[in-house]
Backbone as a ProteinNet text record, in pm:
[ID]
protein_1_A
[PRIMARY]
MMMSWTRKSDENLLDTRLCDLGLTLNGSKMQKEIELLWHDLANRGFAFRPHCWLSDCWFCPDGVPGFAIPFYLVHPRLMRLEKAYMLEFDGNTSESRMKLLRHETAHALANAYRLHLKQSWRRRFGRASKVYPESYLPRPYSRSYVVHLDHWYAQSHPAEDWAETFAVWLDPRSRWRERYHNWPALKKLEYVDALMQEIRGSKSPVRTRRQIDAVSSLTLTLREYFEQKQARLR
[TERTIARY]
-3012.9	-2993	-3124.9	-3202.1	-3343.9	-3334	-3426.2	-3355.5	-3471.3	-3417	-3558.8	-3558.2	-3467	-3550.1	-3673.5	-3724.9	-3913.9	-3984.5	-3968.8	-4073.2	-4049.4	-3935	-3952.8	-4060.9	-4106.2	-4133	-4081.2	-4127.7	-4069.4	-3980.3	-3989.3	-3948.3	-3823	-3788.8	-3723.9	-3640	-3698.6	-3609.1	-3508.8	-3530.9	-3470.4	-3310.4	-3333.1	-3172.7	-3118.6	-3176.3	-3033.5	-2934.1	-2794.7	-2727	-2766.1	-2701.5	-2731.1	-2682.9	-2497.9	-2496.1	-2516.6	-2633.7	-2658.1	-2758.8	-2860.1	-2953.4	-2946.9	-2838.5	-2815.1	-2869.1	-2854.7	-2869.9	-2818.5	-2899.1	-2842	-2921.1	-2845.9	-2903.3	-2956.2	-2868.8	-2918	-3055.9	-3203.4	-3340.6	-3355.5	-3318.6	-3450.1	-3499.6	-3581.9	-3610	-3549	-3398.8	-3326.2	-3266.4	-3255.5	-3164.8	-3195.2	-3314	-3392.9	-3364.9	-3374.1	-3357.2	-3250.7	-3189.8	-3021	-2986.5	-3044	-3039.6	-3098	-3215.7	-3267	-3214.4	-3147.2	-3071.1	-2862.8	-2886.2	-2718.3	-2800.1	-2938.2	-2990.6	-2991.5	-2982	-3011.9	-2859.7	-2765.9	-2640.8	-2589.5	-2638	-2603.5	-2689.3	-2745.4	-2893.5	-2766.2	-2755.9	-2627.6	-2437.1	-2492.6	-2350	-2231.9	-2280.1	-2157.3	-2146.5	-2096	-1998.5	-1972.1	-1977.4	-1937.1	-2036.3	-2052.8	-2141.9	-2059.3	-2168.5	-2130.2	-2182.8	-1990.7	-2120.5	-2095.1	-2265.2	-2336.2	-2352.1	-2299.8	-2359	-2444.2	-2496.4	-2560.1	-2536.9	-2599.2	-2491.6	-2643.2	-2582.1	-2698.6	-2738.7	-2698.7	-2738.9	-2740.2	-2702.6	-2706.1	-2556.9	-2469.5	-2376.3	-2245.2	-2173.8	-2027.7	-1924.5	-1776.7	-1717.4	-1631.8	-1488.8	-1471.9	-1340.1	-1343.6	-1290.4	-1248.9	-1443.9	-1512.9	-1630.6	-1590.2	-1688.5	-1802.8	-1816.2	-2004.5	-2047.3	-2113.5	-2173.9	-2226.4	-2344.7	-2390.1	-2580.9	-2665.4	-2766.2	-2832.6	-2870.5	-2990.9	-3015.2	-3012.7	-3026.7	-3176.1	-3192.7	-3395.5	-3458.3	-3405.5	-3456.5	-3498.6	-3421	-3443.3	-3504.5	-3598.8	-3692.8	-3750.1	-3854.5	-4042.1	-4066.7	-4040.1	-4048.9	-3968.2	-3833.3	-3719.8	-3751.7	-3833.2	-3833	-3990.3	-4075.5	-4231.3	-4109.4	-4011.4	-3965.2	-3873.4	-3871	-3770.8	-3880.8	-3972.7	-4090.7	-4147.5	-4211	-4256.9	-4179.6	-3965.8	-3971.6	-3842.9	-3908.6	-3843.4	-3932.8	-4069.8	-4183.5	-4143.6	-4033.3	-3975.6	-3906.1	-3875.7	-3721.5	-3672.7	-3559.5	-3539	-3523.3	-3608.1	-3619.7	-3847.3	-3847.9	-3991.5	-4061.5	-4053.6	-4130.5	-4048	-4093.4	-3940.7	-3912.6	-3991.8	-3993.5	-3818.3	-3913.2	-3752.1	-3632.7	-3648.4	-3555.9	-3433.1	-3495	-3489.5	-3430.3	-3460.7	-3343.1	-3309.2	-3231.1	-3091.1	-3031.4	-3096.7	-2961.9	-2857	-2974.3	-2892.4	-2847.7	-2876.7	-2746	-2596.4	-2588.9	-2578.2	-2381.9	-2497.9	-2406.9	-2337.1	-2395.9	-2315.7	-2163.2	-2216.2	-2054.5	-1946.3	-2011.2	-2016.5	-1870.5	-1938	-1866.4	-1760.1	-1821.6	-1766.2	-1570.2	-1675	-1480.6	-1404	-1487.4	-1486.3	-1318.6	-1366.4	-1278.1	-1242.3	-1253.5	-1264.1	-1294.6	-1320.9	-1403.1	-1407	-1392.8	-1384.8	-1218.8	-1164.4	-1108.5	-1042.1	-1171.5	-1141	-1178.9	-1084.6	-1111.6	-1234.6	-1295.4	-1434.3	-1484.8	-1488.3	-1620.9	-1629.2	-1566.7	-1476.7	-1562.1	-1543.2	-1584.7	-1719.9	-1882.4	-2027	-2003.1	-1915.3	-1983.1	-1850.5	-1795	-1748.2	-1638.8	-1634.9	-1452.7	-1590.5	-1536.1	-1592.8	-1546.1	-1416.2	-1322.5	-1396.7	-1495.5	-1548.9	-1620.4	-1589.1	-1689.5	-1818.4	-1904.2	-2017.6	-2053.7	-2215.4	-2246.7	-2319	-2327.8	-2398.3	-2567.4	-2592.8	-2792.8	-2750.2	-2814.2	-2819.8	-2973.3	-2977.5	-3025.7	-3146.4	-3188	-3214.5	-3385.4	-3252.4	-3366.6	-3442.5	-3541.8	-3684.3	-3703.6	-3726.9	-3697.4	-3608.5	-3466.4	-3308.4	-3343.8	-3310.5	-3277.1	-3210.9	-3039.1	-2876.3	-2897.8	-2997	-2998.2	-3157.2	-3069.6	-3201.5	-3263.3	-3429.1	-3489.7	-3486	-3449.7	-3456.1	-3458.7	-3390.6	-3492.8	-3543.2	-3546.2	-3661	-3584.8	-3572.3	-3526.5	-3388.2	-3469.8	-3386.7	-3185.1	-3183	-3004.6	-2944	-2926	-2884.4	-2793.7	-2918.4	-2798.7	-2681.8	-2738.4	-2630.8	-2490.2	-2427	-2298.3	-2217.8	-2108.7	-2039.4	-2107.5	-2078.5	-2076.5	-2206.1	-2281.7	-2443.4	-2490.8	-2467.9	-2496.8	-2480.9	-2356.8	-2305.1	-2424.9	-2424	-2494.4	-2642.5	-2695.7	-2814.1	-2840.4	-2769.3	-2778.4	-2717	-2678.4	-2576.8	-2736	-2822.3	-2917.2	-3053.4	-3017.3	-3170	-3138.2	-2964	-2979.5	-3006	-2983.5	-2963.6	-3097	-3141.7	-3274.4	-3370.1	-3431	-3436.3	-3596.5	-3590.7	-3810.7	-3810.5	-3655.1	-3680.1	-3653.4	-3610.7	-3674.4	-3601.7	-3514.6	-3394.2	-3393.7	-3371.9	-3385.6	-3519.4	-3563.4	-3726.8	-3748.7	-3739	-3774.4	-3709.4	-3599.6	-3493	-3401.1	-3583.7	-3546	-3472.2	-3419.7	-3368.7	-3416.8	-3322.1	-3284.3	-3099.9	-3084.2	-2894.3	-2882.4	-2950.1	-2908.4	-2904.8	-2922.9	-2931.1	-2823.9	-2697.6	-2559.4	-2471.6	-2550.2	-2497.9	-2508.4	-2659.4	-2732.9	-2581.2	-2588.4	-2482.4	-2353.8	-2327.3	-2152	-2211.1	-2280.8	-2244.5	-2289.8	-2455.8	-2440.1	-2283.3	-2237.6	-2062.9	-2016.9	-1958.1	-1835.2	-1941.5	-2021.8	-2028.8	-1998.9	-2022.1	-1950.6	-1888.2	-1700.8	-1584.6	-1573.5	-1644	-1563.2	-1661.6	-1750.9	-1857.1	-1698.1	-1634.8	-1622.4	-1489.4	-1472	-1356.8	-1336.6	-1181.5	-1250	-1182.5	-1251	-1174.7	-1071.5	-1049.2	-831.5	-894.5	-1015.3	-1049.4	-1113.4	-1072.6	-1211.1	-1178.6	-1152.5	-1175	-1297.6	-1304.2	-1417.8	-1478.3	-1392.4	-1376.6	-1535.7	-1538.5	-1736.7	-1681.5	-1706.6	-1717.4	-1831.2	-1795.1	-1912.3	-2069.6	-1986.7	-2092.2	-2157.2	-2281.5	-2371.9	-2345.5	-2220.1	-2194.4	-2117.2	-2063.4	-1896.2	-2017.7	-2135.4	-2194.5	-2226.2	-2165.5	-2239.2	-2304.9	-2389.8	-2494.2	-2593	-2682.8	-2839.3	-2915.3	-2931.7	-3162.7	-3166.9	-3149.1	-3248.2	-3097.6	-3023.4	-2898.2	-2910.5	-2916.3	-2999.8	-2999.9	-3107.5	-3167.8	-3188.5	-3165.6	-3138.3	-2961.7	-2932.2	-2769.4	-2897.6	-2967.5	-2985.2	-3150.9	-3228.1	-3283.6	-3179.3	-3106.4	-3079.7	-2941.9	-2880.3	-2838	-2930.5	-3122.4	-3149.5	-3222	-3211.7	-3266.5	-3125.2
468.8	543.2	635.5	785.2	771.5	813.8	837.4	895.3	987.1	1110.9	1213.8	1262.3	1207	1207.7	1156.9	1084.8	1019.3	1038.2	1218.6	1306.5	1418.7	1362.3	1550.5	1495.4	1619.3	1608.5	1505.4	1487	1402.2	1453.8	1633.9	1722.1	1735	1784.5	1791	1652.7	1600	1467.2	1450.7	1474.2	1448.4	1515	1654.6	1697.6	1603.8	1539.6	1442.6	1374.3	1344.6	1268.3	1135.5	1078.3	911.1	865.5	919.2	949.5	957.3	1074.9	1101.3	1051.2	883.4	860.9	716.8	713.4	644	520.7	459.1	313.4	264.6	84.9	-71.1	-175.4	-256.1	-384	-449	-456.8	-478.2	-443.6	-577.8	-531.4	-492.2	-508.9	-501.3	-653.3	-630.6	-676.2	-800	-700	-761.6	-810.1	-792.6	-943	-1022.4	-1061.1	-1159.2	-1269.6	-1110.7	-1248.8	-1259.4	-1246.5	-1200.1	-1335.8	-1386.4	-1522.5	-1700.3	-1617.7	-1735.1	-1811.5	-1726.2	-1717.6	-1816.3	-1717.3	-1834.5	-1926	-1964.8	-2149.8	-2205.1	-2121.1	-2236.6	-2271.6	-2210.3	-2234.8	-2404.9	-2370.2	-2484.6	-2577.1	-2510.1	-2731.5	-2769.7	-2684.5	-2718.3	-2774.5	-2794.4	-2783.7	-2695.6	-2606.8	-2441.5	-2460.2	-2409.2	-2298.6	-2177.2	-2120.3	-1978.9	-1908.1	-1809.6	-1706.1	-1514.3	-1479.3	-1412.1	-1282.7	-1168.6	-1037.7	-969.4	-901	-773.4	-666.7	-559.4	-430.6	-355.4	-274.5	-86.3	-18.5	-24.3	72.6	147.2	232.2	251.8	146.8	23.7	-72.6	-225.7	-308.4	-443.4	-512.7	-542.3	-547.3	-579.7	-701.8	-757.2	-780.1	-651.4	-655.2	-718.3	-776.4	-810.8	-806.1	-922.6	-1030.2	-1015.6	-940.6	-974.2	-1031.1	-1131.9	-1240.2	-1233.4	-1103.7	-990	-966.4	-869.5	-778.4	-673.7	-577	-501.1	-486.3	-382.1	-390.6	-256.6	-245.6	-34.6	-53	62.1	74.9	92	115.3	172.4	73.3	-91.6	-173.6	-211.2	-110.9	-109.4	-25.3	-7.5	121.7	131.4	124.7	153.7	311.4	364.7	531.7	491	436	506.7	382.7	316.8	249.2	237.3	329.6	357.3	480.6	583.2	724.5	645.7	566.9	444.2	371	351.8	380.4	471.6	626.3	734	819.2	776	881.7	774.5	559	437	419.5	424.8	328.1	252.3	142.5	70.8	-15.7	-131.2	-150.3	-281	-317.3	-497.8	-508.1	-606.4	-608.4	-573.3	-555.9	-506	-616.2	-728	-855.4	-862.6	-1003.5	-1074.5	-1173.9	-1284	-1315.6	-1296.2	-1170.6	-1116.4	-1091.6	-1041.5	-990.4	-1133.6	-1280.1	-1375.9	-1391	-1448.4	-1444.3	-1393.2	-1239.1	-1146.5	-1196.5	-1256.1	-1300.6	-1417.9	-1493.4	-1638	-1637.4	-1476.8	-1441.9	-1388	-1298.1	-1284.7	-1318.6	-1397.2	-1511.1	-1580.6	-1628.1	-1616.1	-1589.7	-1500.5	-1451.7	-1446.7	-1379	-1331.8	-1508.6	-1600.2	-1777	-1752.3	-1752.9	-1740.4	-1696.6	-1571.8	-1443.3	-1578.9	-1574.6	-1676.2	-1779.5	-1824.9	-1978.4	-1938.8	-1847.1	-1832.5	-1958.1	-1954.3	-2011.5	-2026	-1880.3	-1819.8	-1870.5	-1879.1	-1898.3	-2062.4	-2128	-2322.3	-2310.7	-2396.8	-2474.2	-2539.1	-2557.2	-2705.1	-2589.7	-2450.2	-2355.7	-2280.7	-2284.7	-2200.4	-2278.8	-2346.8	-2399	-2462.3	-2473.4	-2419.9	-2291.7	-2223.4	-2054.3	-2003.3	-1994.6	-1921.7	-1833.5	-1703.1	-1598.2	-1482.1	-1465.3	-1395.3	-1299.2	-1253.9	-1117.4	-1137.3	-1132.4	-1130.6	-985.5	-875.6	-752.9	-774.6	-642.6	-663.2	-584.1	-720.9	-560.5	-427.8	-344.6	-233.5	-280.4	-369.2	-424.6	-586.3	-628.2	-746.7	-798.6	-941.4	-933.6	-1026.6	-1112.2	-1270.8	-1316	-1469.4	-1554.2	-1644.6	-1605.6	-1649.9	-1830.6	-1816.3	-2038.6	-2117.8	-1989.8	-2102.1	-2209.3	-2342.5	-2379.6	-2445.1	-2325.5	-2362.9	-2286.5	-2197.9	-2132.4	-2144	-2121.1	-2154	-2031.8	-1962.8	-1893.8	-1824.6	-1759	-1691.7	-1578.7	-1448.3	-1321.3	-1257.1	-1191.1	-1093.2	-1145	-1047.8	-1016.2	-1156.5	-1299.8	-1374	-1388.4	-1328.7	-1269	-1381.5	-1467.4	-1519.8	-1533.1	-1474.3	-1482.1	-1356.5	-1285.9	-1209.7	-1151.3	-1262	-1288.8	-1393	-1437.1	-1567.1	-1560.4	-1463.2	-1455.3	-1451.6	-1411.5	-1420.6	-1524.1	-1593.2	-1702.9	-1816.8	-1820.8	-1844.4	-1873.7	-1720.4	-1632.6	-1735.8	-1674.9	-1732.1	-1888.8	-1997.8	-2117.8	-2123.2	-2097.7	-2139.1	-2066.6	-2009.2	-1925.4	-2069.6	-2132.3	-2183.7	-2296.2	-2369	-2521	-2483.1	-2335.1	-2283.5	-2284.8	-2288.9	-2211	-2375	-2436	-2553.7	-2576.5	-2511.4	-2548.8	-2479.9	-2474.8	-2534.3	-2600.9	-2706.4	-2805.4	-2880.2	-2865.5	-2872.5	-2906.9	-3055.9	-3172	-3190.6	-3195.5	-3199.4	-3044.1	-2910	-2861.3	-2863.1	-2870.6	-2858.9	-2996.8	-3138.4	-3171	-3172.4	-3247.3	-3243.7	-3125.1	-3024	-2887.8	-2899.2	-2856.1	-2818.9	-2723.2	-2668.7	-2621.6	-2710.8	-2770.2	-2948.7	-2951.8	-2934.1	-3006.4	-2855.2	-2794.5	-2645.4	-2707.5	-2626.1	-2676.4	-2858.5	-2948.6	-3064.6	-3070.8	-2958.9	-2908.2	-2856.2	-2720.7	-2683.9	-2742.7	-2835.4	-2942.4	-3007.7	-3037.9	-3149.3	-3063.7	-2949.6	-2917.6	-2815.6	-2826.2	-2727.5	-2847.9	-2988.6	-3050.6	-3107.6	-3054.7	-3067	-2955.2	-2864.1	-2672	-2677.3	-2758.2	-2753.5	-2747.4	-2812.5	-2904.6	-2822.9	-2670.4	-2647.9	-2500.3	-2472.3	-2335.8	-2204.6	-2106	-2071.1	-1958.5	-1933.2	-1790.4	-1669.5	-1713.2	-1542.6	-1498.8	-1422.4	-1430.7	-1225	-1145.8	-1034.6	-993	-831.9	-782.7	-670.7	-649.4	-521.3	-519.6	-397.2	-281.6	-174.7	-181.5	-34.2	-15.5	126.5	224.4	188	158.8	136.2	304.3	229.7	391.2	487	481	547.8	688.7	613.6	704	749.1	791.7	758.5	1023.5	1045.6	1251.6	1263.5	1209.1	1234	1207.1	1333.2	1366.4	1264.2	1202	1152	1226.9	1355.3	1446.8	1370.4	1409.7	1370.4	1251.1	1177.9	968.4	986.5	953.3	973.5	1018.5	1200.6	1221.7	1113.9	1078.1	1079.1	907.6	870	737.5	749.1	831.6	838	901	943.6	982.4	824	744.5	632.7	574.4	559.1	490.6	586.3	725	781	725.2
8651.4	8518.7	8536.1	8548.7	8574.3	8409.2	8303	8242	8218	8185.1	8229.1	8061	7991	7826.9	7763.6	7900.2	7892.1	7884.6	7903.8	7995.4	7910.5	7791.6	7666.3	7575.7	7463.7	7354.9	7234.7	7195.8	7075.2	6998.5	6972.7	6941.2	7009.5	7108.1	7209.4	7254	7202.4	7209	7065.1	6954.1	6856.4	6904.6	6943	7015.1	7080.7	7158.6	7267	7170.1	7243.2	7175.3	7212.3	7100.8	7118.8	7275.1	7282	7419	7556.6	7584.8	7664.4	7727.7	7643.2	7697.1	7749.8	7787.3	7987.8	7957.9	7736.4	7754.7	7802.8	7852	7853.2	7846.6	7823.3	7777.3	7876.3	7998.6	8109.9	8199.9	8286.8	8255.2	8098.6	8016.3	7863.7	7847.8	7740	7702.8	7621.8	7547.3	7489	7544.8	7646.3	7734.3	7736	7818.7	7802.6	7683.8	7556.1	7451.7	7389	7420.2	7444.5	7502.2	7619.8	7743.2	7677.7	7568.7	7485.1	7418.4	7364.3	7259.1	7285.1	7400.2	7489.4	7510	7533.3	7596.5	7446.6	7391.3	7173.6	7245.9	7207.5	7205.1	7336.4	7421.2	7530.8	7479.7	7402.7	7414.6	7311.4	7228.3	7116.4	7105.4	7300.7	7306	7313.1	7287.2	7267.1	7468.4	7468.1	7602.9	7590.6	7420.4	7298.8	7335	7411.5	7438.7	7278.9	7265.9	7165.6	7224.2	7253.7	7313.4	7231.2	7327.6	7252.3	7352.1	7263	7293.5	7214.7	7283.1	7202.4	7089.1	6987.3	6888	6808.5	6676.7	6539.5	6495.6	6501	6382	6437.9	6382.2	6360.5	6331.2	6368.2	6256	6351.3	6335.7	6408.8	6323.2	6331.5	6328.1	6230.1	6163.3	6156.7	6257.5	6266.7	6333.3	6497.1	6505	6664.9	6636.2	6767.5	6863.1	6891.5	6845.9	6900.5	6825.3	6900.4	6777.8	6783.9	6751.7	6822.4	6758.3	6893.7	6866.5	6843.2	6788.5	6754.5	6901.4	6941.5	7071.1	7088.1	6964.5	6967.6	7067.9	7046.9	7103.4	7232.6	7298.1	7448.3	7511.6	7468.9	7502.2	7395.4	7490.7	7344.1	7313.6	7365.4	7286.7	7213.9	7241.8	7067.9	6960	7022.6	6927.1	6850.3	6932.9	6854.4	6709.3	6796.4	6691.9	6633.6	6614.5	6432.8	6372.6	6417.7	6349.7	6282.8	6371.6	6256	6208.4	6191.1	6121.5	5996	6025.3	5957.2	5823.7	5921.4	5893.2	5946.9	5901.7	5992.8	5991.6	6070.6	6070.2	6119.7	6170.6	6227.5	6271.4	6378.1	6476.2	6570.5	6488.5	6554.8	6649.3	6551.4	6617.1	6764.7	6864.3	6824.6	6831.4	6692.9	6641.2	6513.6	6527.9	6426.7	6525	6634.8	6701.4	6657.8	6738.3	6746.9	6684.9	6539.8	6387.8	6380.1	6413	6387.8	6474.7	6596.2	6750.4	6633.9	6618.2	6566.7	6525.3	6328.9	6264.9	6305.4	6369.6	6360.2	6519.9	6532.9	6627.4	6511.1	6456.3	6317.6	6264	6250	6222.7	6323	6451.1	6610.2	6618.3	6578.5	6559.9	6488.3	6355.9	6236.1	6232.4	6311.1	6438.3	6449.6	6659.3	6741.2	6668.9	6573.2	6524.2	6336.9	6358.7	6208.1	6100.3	6048	5984.9	5877.2	5859.1	5708.4	5626.2	5705.4	5664.9	5591.2	5609.2	5657.1	5459.7	5467.6	5293.2	5282.8	5383.9	5343.3	5326.5	5441.5	5455.6	5307.5	5281.2	5096.7	4954.5	5024.3	4948.4	4883.2	5050.7	5085.8	5093.4	5051.2	5095.8	4945.9	4964	4898	4975.3	4932.1	4998.9	5089.3	5198.7	5311.1	5236.8	5173.9	5211.9	5049.3	4957.1	4885.5	4883	4832.7	4843.5	4833.3	4919.6	4904.7	4809.5	4720.4	4613.7	4681.8	4648.5	4681.2	4684.8	4596.3	4604.2	4493	4484.7	4476.6	4436.7	4282.1	4260.8	4279.5	4332.5	4422.6	4358.7	4369.2	4239.1	4376.3	4401	4467	4485.3	4399	4344.6	4372.9	4409.3	4404.3	4513.9	4516.4	4668.5	4712.4	4642.7	4631.4	4832.1	4824.8	4920.1	5093	5205.1	5271.8	5305.6	5330.9	5331	5533.9	5513.2	5636.7	5688.5	5608.8	5742	5488.4	5541.2	5483.6	5319.8	5197.9	5016.4	5039.5	5045.8	5055.2	5071.5	5190.1	5214.8	5228.9	5152.8	5212.9	5094.2	4935.1	4817.2	4859.8	4950.4	4890.6	4872.9	4969.9	5064.3	5035	5045.4	5088	5249.5	5269.6	5474.8	5522	5440	5452.1	5434.1	5333.5	5274.5	5412.5	5477.9	5632.3	5728.3	5784.4	5810.4	5855.5	5755	5712.5	5714.5	5702.1	5689.1	5869.2	5972.7	6022.4	6131.7	6096.2	6180.8	6230.9	6091.2	6087.4	6064	6148.2	6181.3	6339.7	6385.7	6543.1	6610.9	6569.3	6518	6600.2	6693.5	6685.4	6712.8	6638.1	6540.9	6453.2	6406.7	6210	6134.6	6239.9	6168.6	6078.2	6000.1	5907.7	5780.1	5818.4	5795.8	5623.1	5732.3	5688.5	5564.2	5630.3	5560.8	5463.7	5420.5	5304.9	5232.8	5266.3	5191.5	5025.1	4973.6	4831.2	4781.6	4892.5	4794.8	4833.7	4713.6	4753.5	4855.4	4937.7	5065	5161.7	5204.1	5313	5235	5169.6	5131.7	5274.2	5252.4	5370.4	5466.7	5524.2	5585.5	5776.9	5616.4	5708.1	5704.8	5711.2	5682.7	5807.9	5839.5	5953.5	6043.8	6051.7	6161.8	6212.5	6126.5	6171.6	6188	6144	6198.9	6353.9	6393.8	6478.4	6561.9	6565.3	6603.6	6697.5	6514	6547.2	6675.2	6687.3	6687.2	6875.3	6866.8	7008.7	7128.2	7135.9	7343.1	7259.7	7228.6	7202.7	7199.4	7291.8	7293.2	7186.6	7164.4	7079.6	6998.1	7006.2	6973.9	6949.4	6888	6882.3	7034.6	7144.2	7233.6	7298.3	7164.3	7238.2	7256.7	7321.3	7356.6	7333.3	7279.8	7182.2	7124.5	7194.6	7116.3	7004.7	6930.2	6798.7	6819.6	6835.3	6802.7	6916	7098.5	7116.6	7098	7184.1	7148.7	7282.4	7407.2	7520.7	7413.1	7307.4	7199.7	7084.5	7090.2	6972.3	6962.9	6927.7	6998.5	6914	6806.3	6700.6	6806	6768.6	6819.3	6767.9	6823.9	6771.5	6615.2	6568.6	6489.8	6409.3	6405.1	6339.2	6307.3	6327.8	6347.3	6217.9	6295.4	6166.7	5966.6	5964.7	5896.6	5867.3	5855.9	5769	5743	5814.2	5809.6	5670.1	5683.3	5570.4	5405.2	5437	5323.1	5334.5	5418.9	5338.5	5254.7	5257.2	5261.8	5069.2	5106.7	4963.8	4841.5
[MASK]
++++++++++++++++++++++++++++++++++++++++++++++++++++++++++++++++++++++++++++++++++++++++++++++++++++++++++++++++++++++++++++++++++++++++++++++++++++++++++++++++++++++++++++++++++++++++++++++++++++++++++++++++++++++++++++++++++++++++++

């Protein structure tokens, strides 16, 4: 699809609806990075592949074995606009995008295999049903959690503790056994390692391909998108 909006000024572009941008993962740099993620999974012996779609932010819906990726990451013009209005954004480098892809894969995998219902999972991480706090006070020097995304995100919620631990485990360059030697967090990594060996040859019970809030269904304009996002941050 010819993206005629690329010739618009920024001011005119802001009045374009997200659903009219004609965005797709196919052929984008983001798609190539998703394929690198699949390569990481294949190297770990997994046939599981989370399905991915474009939306307005990173998220993995409850019960869905896939996740959404921010729409602006598939076009440099939109990335520049995101930076201009938000000053910073998640996924502004290839390294940070791969971290986020592995993190969201952990949520999708937990949904696919219903891992959060296991008693062993709850003993290591807590209850995934725990209400998310509006804010949290991290302990930067705690060795009970892995360090992966910014702001010691593993400490924010049991589901994020799981996702961060899995992401470190999946990263082929993490050298997690050495990095977390003598840390209490190593027990969680070893649990992930054992659990993944247990399930990797089995088919997942949850296989829906639902796409929640896909960009093709979002009728707000870019201007409204930025206004709402700035309001939430305030």
